[in-house]
PDB file of C-alpha atoms in Angstrom:
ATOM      1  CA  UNK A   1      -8.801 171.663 163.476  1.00 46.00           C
ATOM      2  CA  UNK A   2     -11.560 170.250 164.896  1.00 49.00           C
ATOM      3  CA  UNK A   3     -12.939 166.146 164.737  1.00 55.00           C
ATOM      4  CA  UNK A   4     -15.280 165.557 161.734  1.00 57.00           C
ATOM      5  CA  UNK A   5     -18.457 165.251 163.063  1.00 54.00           C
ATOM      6  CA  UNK A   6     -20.510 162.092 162.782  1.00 55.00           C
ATOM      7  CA  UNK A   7     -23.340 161.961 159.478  1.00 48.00           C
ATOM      8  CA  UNK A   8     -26.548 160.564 160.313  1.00 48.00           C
ATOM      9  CA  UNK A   9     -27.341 156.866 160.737  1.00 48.00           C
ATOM     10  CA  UNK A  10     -28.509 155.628 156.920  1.00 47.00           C
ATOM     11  CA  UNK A  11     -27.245 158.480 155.203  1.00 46.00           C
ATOM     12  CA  UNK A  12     -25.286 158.436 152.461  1.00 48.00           C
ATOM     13  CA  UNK A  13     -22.455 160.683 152.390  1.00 54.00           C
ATOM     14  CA  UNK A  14     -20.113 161.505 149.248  1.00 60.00           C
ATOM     15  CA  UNK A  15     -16.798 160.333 150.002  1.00 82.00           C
ATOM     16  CA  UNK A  16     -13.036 160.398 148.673  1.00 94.00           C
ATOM     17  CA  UNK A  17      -9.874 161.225 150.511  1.00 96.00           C
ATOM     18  CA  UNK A  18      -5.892 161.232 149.772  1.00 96.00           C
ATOM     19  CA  UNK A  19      -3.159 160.343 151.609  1.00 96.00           C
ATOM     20  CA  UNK A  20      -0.324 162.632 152.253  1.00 96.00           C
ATOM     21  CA  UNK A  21       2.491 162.955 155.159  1.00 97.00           C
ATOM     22  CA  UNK A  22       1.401 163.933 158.096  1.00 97.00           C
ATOM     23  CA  UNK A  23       3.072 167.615 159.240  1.00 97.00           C
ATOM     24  CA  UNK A  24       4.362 168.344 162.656  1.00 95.00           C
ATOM     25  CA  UNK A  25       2.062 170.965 163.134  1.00 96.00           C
ATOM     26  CA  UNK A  26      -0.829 168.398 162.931  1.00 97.00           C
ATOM     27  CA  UNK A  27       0.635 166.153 165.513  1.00 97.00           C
ATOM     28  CA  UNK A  28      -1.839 167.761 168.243  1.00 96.00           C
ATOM     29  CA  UNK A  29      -4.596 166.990 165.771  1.00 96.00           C
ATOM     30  CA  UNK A  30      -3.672 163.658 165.347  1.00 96.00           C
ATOM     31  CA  UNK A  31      -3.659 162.803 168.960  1.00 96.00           C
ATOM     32  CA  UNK A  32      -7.041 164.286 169.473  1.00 96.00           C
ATOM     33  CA  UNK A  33      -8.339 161.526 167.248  1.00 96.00           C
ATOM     34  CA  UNK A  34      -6.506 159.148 168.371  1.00 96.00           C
ATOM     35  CA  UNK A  35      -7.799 159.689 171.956  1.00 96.00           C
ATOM     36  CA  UNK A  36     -11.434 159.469 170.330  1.00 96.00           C
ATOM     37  CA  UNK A  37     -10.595 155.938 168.473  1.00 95.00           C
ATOM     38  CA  UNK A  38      -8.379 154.371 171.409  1.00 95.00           C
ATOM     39  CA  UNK A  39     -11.015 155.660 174.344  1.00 95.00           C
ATOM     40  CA  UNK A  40     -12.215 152.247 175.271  1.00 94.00           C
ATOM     41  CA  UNK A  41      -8.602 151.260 176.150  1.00 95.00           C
ATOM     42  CA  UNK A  42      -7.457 154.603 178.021  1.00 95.00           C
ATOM     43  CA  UNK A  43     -10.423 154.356 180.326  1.00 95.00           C
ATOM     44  CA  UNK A  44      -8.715 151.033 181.590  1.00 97.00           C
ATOM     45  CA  UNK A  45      -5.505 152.788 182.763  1.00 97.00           C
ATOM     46  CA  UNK A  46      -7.184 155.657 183.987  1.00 97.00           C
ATOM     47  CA  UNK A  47      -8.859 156.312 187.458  1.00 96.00           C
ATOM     48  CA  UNK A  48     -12.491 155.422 187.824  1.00 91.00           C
ATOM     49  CA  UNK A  49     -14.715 158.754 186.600  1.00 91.00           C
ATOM     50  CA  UNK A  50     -11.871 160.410 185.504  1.00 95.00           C
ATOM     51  CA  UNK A  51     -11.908 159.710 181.813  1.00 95.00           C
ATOM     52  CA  UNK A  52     -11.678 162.235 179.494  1.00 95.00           C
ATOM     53  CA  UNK A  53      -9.093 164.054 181.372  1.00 96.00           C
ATOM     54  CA  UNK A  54      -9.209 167.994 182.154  1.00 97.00           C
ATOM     55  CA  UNK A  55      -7.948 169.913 179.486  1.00 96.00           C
ATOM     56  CA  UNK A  56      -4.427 171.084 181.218  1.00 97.00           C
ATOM     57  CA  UNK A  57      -3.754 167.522 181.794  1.00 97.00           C
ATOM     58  CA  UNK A  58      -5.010 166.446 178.289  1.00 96.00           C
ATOM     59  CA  UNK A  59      -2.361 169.371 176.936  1.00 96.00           C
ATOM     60  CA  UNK A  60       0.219 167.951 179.429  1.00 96.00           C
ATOM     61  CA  UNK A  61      -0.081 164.644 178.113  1.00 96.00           C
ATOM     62  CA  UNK A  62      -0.318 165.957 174.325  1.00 95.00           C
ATOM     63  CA  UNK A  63       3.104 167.829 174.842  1.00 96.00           C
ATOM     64  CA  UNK A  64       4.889 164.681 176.198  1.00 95.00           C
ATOM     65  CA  UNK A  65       3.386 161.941 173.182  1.00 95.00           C
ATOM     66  CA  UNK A  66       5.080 165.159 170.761  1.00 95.00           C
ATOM     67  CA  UNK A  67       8.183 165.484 172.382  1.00 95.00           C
ATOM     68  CA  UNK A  68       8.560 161.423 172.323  1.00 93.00           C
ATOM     69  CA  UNK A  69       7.776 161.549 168.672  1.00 93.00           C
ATOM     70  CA  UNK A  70       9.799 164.011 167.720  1.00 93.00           C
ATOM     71  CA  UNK A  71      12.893 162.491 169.780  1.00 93.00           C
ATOM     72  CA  UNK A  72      12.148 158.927 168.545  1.00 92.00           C
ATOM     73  CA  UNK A  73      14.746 156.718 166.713  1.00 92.00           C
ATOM     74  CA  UNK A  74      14.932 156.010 164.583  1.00 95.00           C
ATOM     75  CA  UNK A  75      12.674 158.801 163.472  1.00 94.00           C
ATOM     76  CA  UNK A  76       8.609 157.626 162.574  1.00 95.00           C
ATOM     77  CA  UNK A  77       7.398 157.671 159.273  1.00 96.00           C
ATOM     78  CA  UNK A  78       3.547 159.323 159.891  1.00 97.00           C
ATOM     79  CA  UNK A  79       0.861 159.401 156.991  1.00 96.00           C
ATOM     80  CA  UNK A  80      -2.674 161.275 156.901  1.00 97.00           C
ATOM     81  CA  UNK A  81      -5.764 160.232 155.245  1.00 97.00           C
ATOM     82  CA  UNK A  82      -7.814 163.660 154.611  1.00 97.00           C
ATOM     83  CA  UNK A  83     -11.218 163.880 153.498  1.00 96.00           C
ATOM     84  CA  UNK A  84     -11.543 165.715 150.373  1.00 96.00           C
ATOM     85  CA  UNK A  85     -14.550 167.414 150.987  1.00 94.00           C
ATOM     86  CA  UNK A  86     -13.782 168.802 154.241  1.00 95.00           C
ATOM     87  CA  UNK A  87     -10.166 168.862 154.318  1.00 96.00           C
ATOM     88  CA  UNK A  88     -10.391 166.906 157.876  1.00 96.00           C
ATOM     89  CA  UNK A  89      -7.789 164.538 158.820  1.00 97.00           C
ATOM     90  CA  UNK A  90      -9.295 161.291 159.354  1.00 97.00           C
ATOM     91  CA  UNK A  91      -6.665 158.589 159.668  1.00 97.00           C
ATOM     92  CA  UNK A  92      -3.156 157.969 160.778  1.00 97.00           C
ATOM     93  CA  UNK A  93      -0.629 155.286 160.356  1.00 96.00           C
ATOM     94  CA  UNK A  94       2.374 156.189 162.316  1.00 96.00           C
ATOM     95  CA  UNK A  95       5.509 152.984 161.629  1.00 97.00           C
ATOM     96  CA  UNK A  96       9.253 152.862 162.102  1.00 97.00           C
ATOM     97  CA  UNK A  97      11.778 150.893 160.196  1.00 97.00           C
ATOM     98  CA  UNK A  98      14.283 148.999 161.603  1.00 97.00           C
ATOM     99  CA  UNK A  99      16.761 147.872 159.590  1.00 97.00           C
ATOM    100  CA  UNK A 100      19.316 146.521 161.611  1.00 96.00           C
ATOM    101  CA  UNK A 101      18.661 144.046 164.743  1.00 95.00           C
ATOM    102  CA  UNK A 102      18.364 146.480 168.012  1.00 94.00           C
ATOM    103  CA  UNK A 103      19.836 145.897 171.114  1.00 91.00           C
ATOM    104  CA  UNK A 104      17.896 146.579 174.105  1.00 91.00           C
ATOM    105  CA  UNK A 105      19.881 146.807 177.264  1.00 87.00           C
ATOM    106  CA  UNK A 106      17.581 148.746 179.758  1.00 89.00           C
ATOM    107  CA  UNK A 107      15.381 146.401 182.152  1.00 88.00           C
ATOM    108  CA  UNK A 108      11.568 146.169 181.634  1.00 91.00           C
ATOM    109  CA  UNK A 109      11.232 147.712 185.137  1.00 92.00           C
ATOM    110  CA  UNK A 110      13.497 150.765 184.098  1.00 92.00           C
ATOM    111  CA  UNK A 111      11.016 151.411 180.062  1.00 93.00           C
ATOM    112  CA  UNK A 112       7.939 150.926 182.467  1.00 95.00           C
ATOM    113  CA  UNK A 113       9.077 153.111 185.212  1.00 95.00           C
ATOM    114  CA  UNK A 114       9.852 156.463 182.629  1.00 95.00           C
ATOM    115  CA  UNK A 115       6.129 155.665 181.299  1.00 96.00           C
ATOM    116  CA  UNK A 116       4.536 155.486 184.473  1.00 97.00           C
ATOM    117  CA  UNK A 117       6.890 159.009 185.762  1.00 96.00           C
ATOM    118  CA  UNK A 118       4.874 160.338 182.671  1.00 94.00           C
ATOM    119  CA  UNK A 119       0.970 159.865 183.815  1.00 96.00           C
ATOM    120  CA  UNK A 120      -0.942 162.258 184.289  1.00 97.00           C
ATOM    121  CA  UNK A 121      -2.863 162.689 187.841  1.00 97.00           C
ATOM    122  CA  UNK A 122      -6.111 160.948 186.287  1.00 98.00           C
ATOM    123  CA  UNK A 123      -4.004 158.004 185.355  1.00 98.00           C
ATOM    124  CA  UNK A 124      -4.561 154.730 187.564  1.00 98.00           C
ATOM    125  CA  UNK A 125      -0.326 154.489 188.020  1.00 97.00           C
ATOM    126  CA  UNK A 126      -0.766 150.742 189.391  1.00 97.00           C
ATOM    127  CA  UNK A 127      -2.651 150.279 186.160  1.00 98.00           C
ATOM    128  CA  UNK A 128      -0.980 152.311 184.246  1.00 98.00           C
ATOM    129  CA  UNK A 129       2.636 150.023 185.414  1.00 97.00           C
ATOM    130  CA  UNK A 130       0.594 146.551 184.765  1.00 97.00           C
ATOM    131  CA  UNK A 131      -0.682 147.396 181.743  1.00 98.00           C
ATOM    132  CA  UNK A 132       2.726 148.509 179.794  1.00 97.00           C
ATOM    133  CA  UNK A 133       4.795 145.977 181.840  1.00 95.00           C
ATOM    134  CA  UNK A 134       2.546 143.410 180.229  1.00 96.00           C
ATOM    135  CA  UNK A 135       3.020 145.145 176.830  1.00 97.00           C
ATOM    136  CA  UNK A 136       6.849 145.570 177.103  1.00 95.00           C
ATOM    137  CA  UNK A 137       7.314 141.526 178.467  1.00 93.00           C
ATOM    138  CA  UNK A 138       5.578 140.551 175.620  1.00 94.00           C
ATOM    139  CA  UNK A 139       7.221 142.531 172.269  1.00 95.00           C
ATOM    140  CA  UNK A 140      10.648 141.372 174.001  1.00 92.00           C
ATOM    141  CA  UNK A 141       9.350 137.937 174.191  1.00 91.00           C
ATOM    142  CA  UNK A 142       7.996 138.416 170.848  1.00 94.00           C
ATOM    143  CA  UNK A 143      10.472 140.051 168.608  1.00 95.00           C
ATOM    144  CA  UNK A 144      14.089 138.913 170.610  1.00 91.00           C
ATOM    145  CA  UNK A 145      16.711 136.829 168.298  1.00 88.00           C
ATOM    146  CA  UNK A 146      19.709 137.008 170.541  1.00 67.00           C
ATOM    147  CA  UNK A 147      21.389 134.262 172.276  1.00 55.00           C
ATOM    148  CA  UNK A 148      21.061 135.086 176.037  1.00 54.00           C
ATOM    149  CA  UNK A 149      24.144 137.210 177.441  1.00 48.00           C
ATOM    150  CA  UNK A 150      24.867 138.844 180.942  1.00 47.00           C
ATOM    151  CA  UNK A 151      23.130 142.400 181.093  1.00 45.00           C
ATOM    152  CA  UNK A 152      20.071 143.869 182.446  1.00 44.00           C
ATOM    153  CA  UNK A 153      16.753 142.382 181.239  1.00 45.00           C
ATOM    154  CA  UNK A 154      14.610 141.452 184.219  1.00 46.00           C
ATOM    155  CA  UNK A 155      13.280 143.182 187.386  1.00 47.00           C
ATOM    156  CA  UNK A 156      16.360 145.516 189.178  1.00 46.00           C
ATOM    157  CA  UNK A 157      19.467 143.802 190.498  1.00 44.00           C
ATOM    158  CA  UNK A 158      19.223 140.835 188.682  1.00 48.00           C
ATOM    159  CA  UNK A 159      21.055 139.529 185.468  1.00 49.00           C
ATOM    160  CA  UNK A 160      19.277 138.540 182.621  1.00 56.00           C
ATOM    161  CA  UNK A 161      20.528 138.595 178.992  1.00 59.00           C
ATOM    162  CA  UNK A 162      20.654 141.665 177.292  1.00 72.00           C
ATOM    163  CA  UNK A 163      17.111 141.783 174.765  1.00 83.00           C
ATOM    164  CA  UNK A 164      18.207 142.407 171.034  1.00 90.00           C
ATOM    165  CA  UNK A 165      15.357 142.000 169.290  1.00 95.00           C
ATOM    166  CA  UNK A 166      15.096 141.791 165.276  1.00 96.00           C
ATOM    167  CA  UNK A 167      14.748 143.852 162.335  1.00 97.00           C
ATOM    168  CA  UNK A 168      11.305 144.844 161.605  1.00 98.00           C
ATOM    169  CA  UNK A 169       8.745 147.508 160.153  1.00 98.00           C
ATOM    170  CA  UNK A 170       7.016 148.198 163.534  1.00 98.00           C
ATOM    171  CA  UNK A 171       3.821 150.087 163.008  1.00 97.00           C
ATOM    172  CA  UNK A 172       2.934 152.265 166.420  1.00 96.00           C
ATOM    173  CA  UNK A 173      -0.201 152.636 165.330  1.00 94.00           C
ATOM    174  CA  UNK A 174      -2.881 152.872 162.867  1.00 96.00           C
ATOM    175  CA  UNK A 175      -6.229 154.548 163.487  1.00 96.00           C
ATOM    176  CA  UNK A 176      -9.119 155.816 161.467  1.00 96.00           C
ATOM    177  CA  UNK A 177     -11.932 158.566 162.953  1.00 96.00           C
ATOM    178  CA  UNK A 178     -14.565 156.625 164.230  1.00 95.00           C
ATOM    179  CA  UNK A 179     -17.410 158.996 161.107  1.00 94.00           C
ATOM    180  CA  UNK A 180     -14.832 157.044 158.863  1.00 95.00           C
ATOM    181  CA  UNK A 181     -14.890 153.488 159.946  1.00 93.00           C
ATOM    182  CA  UNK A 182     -15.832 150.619 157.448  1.00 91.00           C
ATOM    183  CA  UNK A 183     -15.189 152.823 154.011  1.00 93.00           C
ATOM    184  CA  UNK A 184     -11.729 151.374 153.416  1.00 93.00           C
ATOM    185  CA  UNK A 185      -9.482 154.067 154.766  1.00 95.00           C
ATOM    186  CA  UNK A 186      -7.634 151.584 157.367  1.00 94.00           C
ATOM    187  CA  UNK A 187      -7.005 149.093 154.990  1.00 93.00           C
ATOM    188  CA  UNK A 188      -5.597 151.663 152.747  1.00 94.00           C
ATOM    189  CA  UNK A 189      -3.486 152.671 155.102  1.00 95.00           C
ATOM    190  CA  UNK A 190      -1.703 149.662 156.171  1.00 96.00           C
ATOM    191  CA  UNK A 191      -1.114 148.738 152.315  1.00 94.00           C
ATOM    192  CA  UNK A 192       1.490 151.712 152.610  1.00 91.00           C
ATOM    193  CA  UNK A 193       3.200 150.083 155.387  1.00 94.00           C
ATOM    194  CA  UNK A 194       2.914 146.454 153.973  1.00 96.00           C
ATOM    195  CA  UNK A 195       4.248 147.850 150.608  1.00 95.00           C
ATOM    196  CA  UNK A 196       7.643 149.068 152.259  1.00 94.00           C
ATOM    197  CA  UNK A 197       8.043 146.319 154.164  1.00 96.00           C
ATOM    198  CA  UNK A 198       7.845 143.830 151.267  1.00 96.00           C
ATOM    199  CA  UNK A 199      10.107 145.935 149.403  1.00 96.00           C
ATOM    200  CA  UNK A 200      12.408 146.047 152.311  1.00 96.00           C
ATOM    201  CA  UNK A 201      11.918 142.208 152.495  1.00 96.00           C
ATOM    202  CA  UNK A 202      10.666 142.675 156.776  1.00 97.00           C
ATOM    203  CA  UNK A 203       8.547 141.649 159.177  1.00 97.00           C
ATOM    204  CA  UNK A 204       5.482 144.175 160.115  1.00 98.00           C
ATOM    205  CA  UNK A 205       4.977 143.721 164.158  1.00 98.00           C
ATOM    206  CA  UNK A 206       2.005 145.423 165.595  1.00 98.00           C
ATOM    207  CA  UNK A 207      -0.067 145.196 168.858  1.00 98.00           C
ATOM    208  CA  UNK A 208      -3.902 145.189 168.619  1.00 96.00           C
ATOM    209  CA  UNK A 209      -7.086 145.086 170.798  1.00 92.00           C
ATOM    210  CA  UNK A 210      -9.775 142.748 170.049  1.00 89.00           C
ATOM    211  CA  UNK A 211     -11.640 145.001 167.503  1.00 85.00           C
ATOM    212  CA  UNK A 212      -8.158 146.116 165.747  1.00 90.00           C
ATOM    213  CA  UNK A 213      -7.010 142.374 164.971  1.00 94.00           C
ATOM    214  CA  UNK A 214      -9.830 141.671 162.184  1.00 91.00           C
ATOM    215  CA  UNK A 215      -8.610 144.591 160.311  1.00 92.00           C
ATOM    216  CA  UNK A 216      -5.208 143.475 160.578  1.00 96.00           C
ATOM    217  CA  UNK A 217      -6.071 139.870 159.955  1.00 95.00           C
ATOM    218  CA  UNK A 218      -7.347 140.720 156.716  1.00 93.00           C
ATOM    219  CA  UNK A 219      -4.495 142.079 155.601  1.00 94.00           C
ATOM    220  CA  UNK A 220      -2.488 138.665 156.416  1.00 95.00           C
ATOM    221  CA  UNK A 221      -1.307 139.848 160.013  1.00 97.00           C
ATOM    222  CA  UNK A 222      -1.317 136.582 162.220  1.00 96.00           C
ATOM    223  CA  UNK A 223      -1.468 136.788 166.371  1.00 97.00           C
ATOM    224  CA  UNK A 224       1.992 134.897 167.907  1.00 96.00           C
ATOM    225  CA  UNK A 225       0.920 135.984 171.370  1.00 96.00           C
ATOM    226  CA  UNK A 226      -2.135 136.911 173.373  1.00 96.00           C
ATOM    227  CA  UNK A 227      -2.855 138.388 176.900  1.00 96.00           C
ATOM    228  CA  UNK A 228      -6.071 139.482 178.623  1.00 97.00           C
ATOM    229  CA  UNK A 229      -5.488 142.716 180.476  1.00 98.00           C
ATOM    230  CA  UNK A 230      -8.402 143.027 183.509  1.00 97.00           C
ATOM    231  CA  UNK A 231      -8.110 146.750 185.484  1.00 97.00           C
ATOM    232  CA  UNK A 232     -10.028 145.382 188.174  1.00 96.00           C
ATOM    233  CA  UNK A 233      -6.247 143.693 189.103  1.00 96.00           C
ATOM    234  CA  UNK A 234      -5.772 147.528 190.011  1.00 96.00           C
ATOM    235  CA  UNK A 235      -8.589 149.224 191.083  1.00 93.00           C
ATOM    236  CA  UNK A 236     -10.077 149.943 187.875  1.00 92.00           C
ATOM    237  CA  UNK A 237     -13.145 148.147 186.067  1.00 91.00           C
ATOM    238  CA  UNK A 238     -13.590 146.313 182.882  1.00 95.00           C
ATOM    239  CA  UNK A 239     -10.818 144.479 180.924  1.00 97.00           C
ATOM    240  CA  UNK A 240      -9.716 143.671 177.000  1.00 96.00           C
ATOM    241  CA  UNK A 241      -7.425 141.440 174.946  1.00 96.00           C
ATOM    242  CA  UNK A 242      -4.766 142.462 173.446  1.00 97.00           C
ATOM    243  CA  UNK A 243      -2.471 140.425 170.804  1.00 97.00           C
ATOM    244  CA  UNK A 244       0.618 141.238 169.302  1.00 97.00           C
ATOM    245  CA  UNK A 245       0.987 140.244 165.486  1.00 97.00           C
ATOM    246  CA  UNK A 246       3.179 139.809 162.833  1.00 97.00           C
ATOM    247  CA  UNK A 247       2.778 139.930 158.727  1.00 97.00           C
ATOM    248  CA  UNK A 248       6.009 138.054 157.062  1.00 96.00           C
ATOM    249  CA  UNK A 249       7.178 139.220 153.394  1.00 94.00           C
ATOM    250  CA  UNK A 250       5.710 137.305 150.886  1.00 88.00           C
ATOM    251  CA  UNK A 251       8.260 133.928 151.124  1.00 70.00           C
ATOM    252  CA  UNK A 252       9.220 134.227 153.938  1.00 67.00           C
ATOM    253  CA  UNK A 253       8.841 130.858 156.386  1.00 61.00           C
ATOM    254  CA  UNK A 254       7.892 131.039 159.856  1.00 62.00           C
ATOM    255  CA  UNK A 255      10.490 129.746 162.142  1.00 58.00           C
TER     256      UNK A 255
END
């Protein structure tokens, strides 16, 4: 299926869409867009001049984001918005539920190390290792509850307390085609989410770039941590921030 194309600038454009879960076939689909909508922030972990990526490694790394989907737990929930007119996919919210507190017992090192064994050749791997270290301290930091015991948090060889960190709706991610933005669809998308996580009475946790966070602030998503991510630390050129967020149930205090 290919990417809706963009309508000219100024013209109107009849538009509905529904919203429908999202099949495994249309996984490959869905990361094609999603590699549109989140290019700004690959080209910081990638190699200068070597963003897009050649096809066999843009399959490569397609296969691998399916394969950790599909082995995921607990499993994702995955919706689709599709335009009506053209039958087109052209959003995706993609959130797990955790309904119990989860205990996290392998190091940061060890999570950032399997993503980095992952990248592709055009991938910047010293970027590629800042980048999700920084994402990985901070959701521990973030989301942990436990009281601090002997285990493996921390870089190799040292003892740290084991991470468990709490029970949450944690939505992976939620983007809309960039022919789509500023019609709605996002925000109808995250009321899904929100919904089942007021009826399950949890937290939503997300992470954001800059232009992400409005949306999500408008939906009553609050930033408990921020970071400023520069490439140039690693070869690479340009930089962004990047929060990670939080939407409590209605009643529920902060701590």
């Amino acid at each position: 299926m290919q990417s809706p194309p963009t309508p000219p600038p100024d013209t109107p454009v009849p538009f509905s869409y529904t919203i429908n879960p999202l099949e495994p076939t249309e996984y490959s689909t869905a990361f094609t867009i999603a590699d549109i909508c989140f290019a700004p922030l690959d080209t910081l972990i990638f190699k200068k001049d070597s963003y897009p990526p050649s096809p066999s490694s843009s399959a490569q790394r397609t296969k691998a984001r399916i394969a950790r989907l599909t082995n995921s737990t607990p499993q994702p929930t995955l919706f689709k918005a599709t335009d009506t007119l053209t039958g087109h996919i052209i959003g995706i919210p993609h959130w797990t539920i955790h309904h119990h507190d989860e205990e996290i017992t392998q190091s940061v090192t060890d999570a950032v190390n399997n993503i980095v064994n992952a990248s592709i050749p055009e991938m910047n791997r010293d970027a590629v290792r800042g980048f999700y270290t920084m994402v990985t301290e901070g959701k521990r930091d973030v989301l942990r509850v436990d009281v601090p015991v002997r285990g493996v948090y921390g870089p190799r060889g040292k003892d740290f307390p084991v991470v468990k960190l709490t029970r949450r709706v944690e939505l992976e991610t939620v983007f809309v085609h960039p022919a789509y933005w500023r019609r709605g669809v996002a925000s109808a998308l995250l009321e899904w989410v929100i919904k089942e996580a007021e009826r399950l009475g949890l937290i939503v946790y997300l992470e954001a770039t800059e232009e992400g966070r409005r949306v999500y602030e408008r939906v009553g998503f609050e930033v408990v941590r921020g970071e400023w991510f520069d490439a140039g630390v690693f070869g690479g050129k340009g930089g962004c921030e990047y929060t990670f967020m939080v939407r409590r149930p209605t009643g529920m205090i902060a701590d």
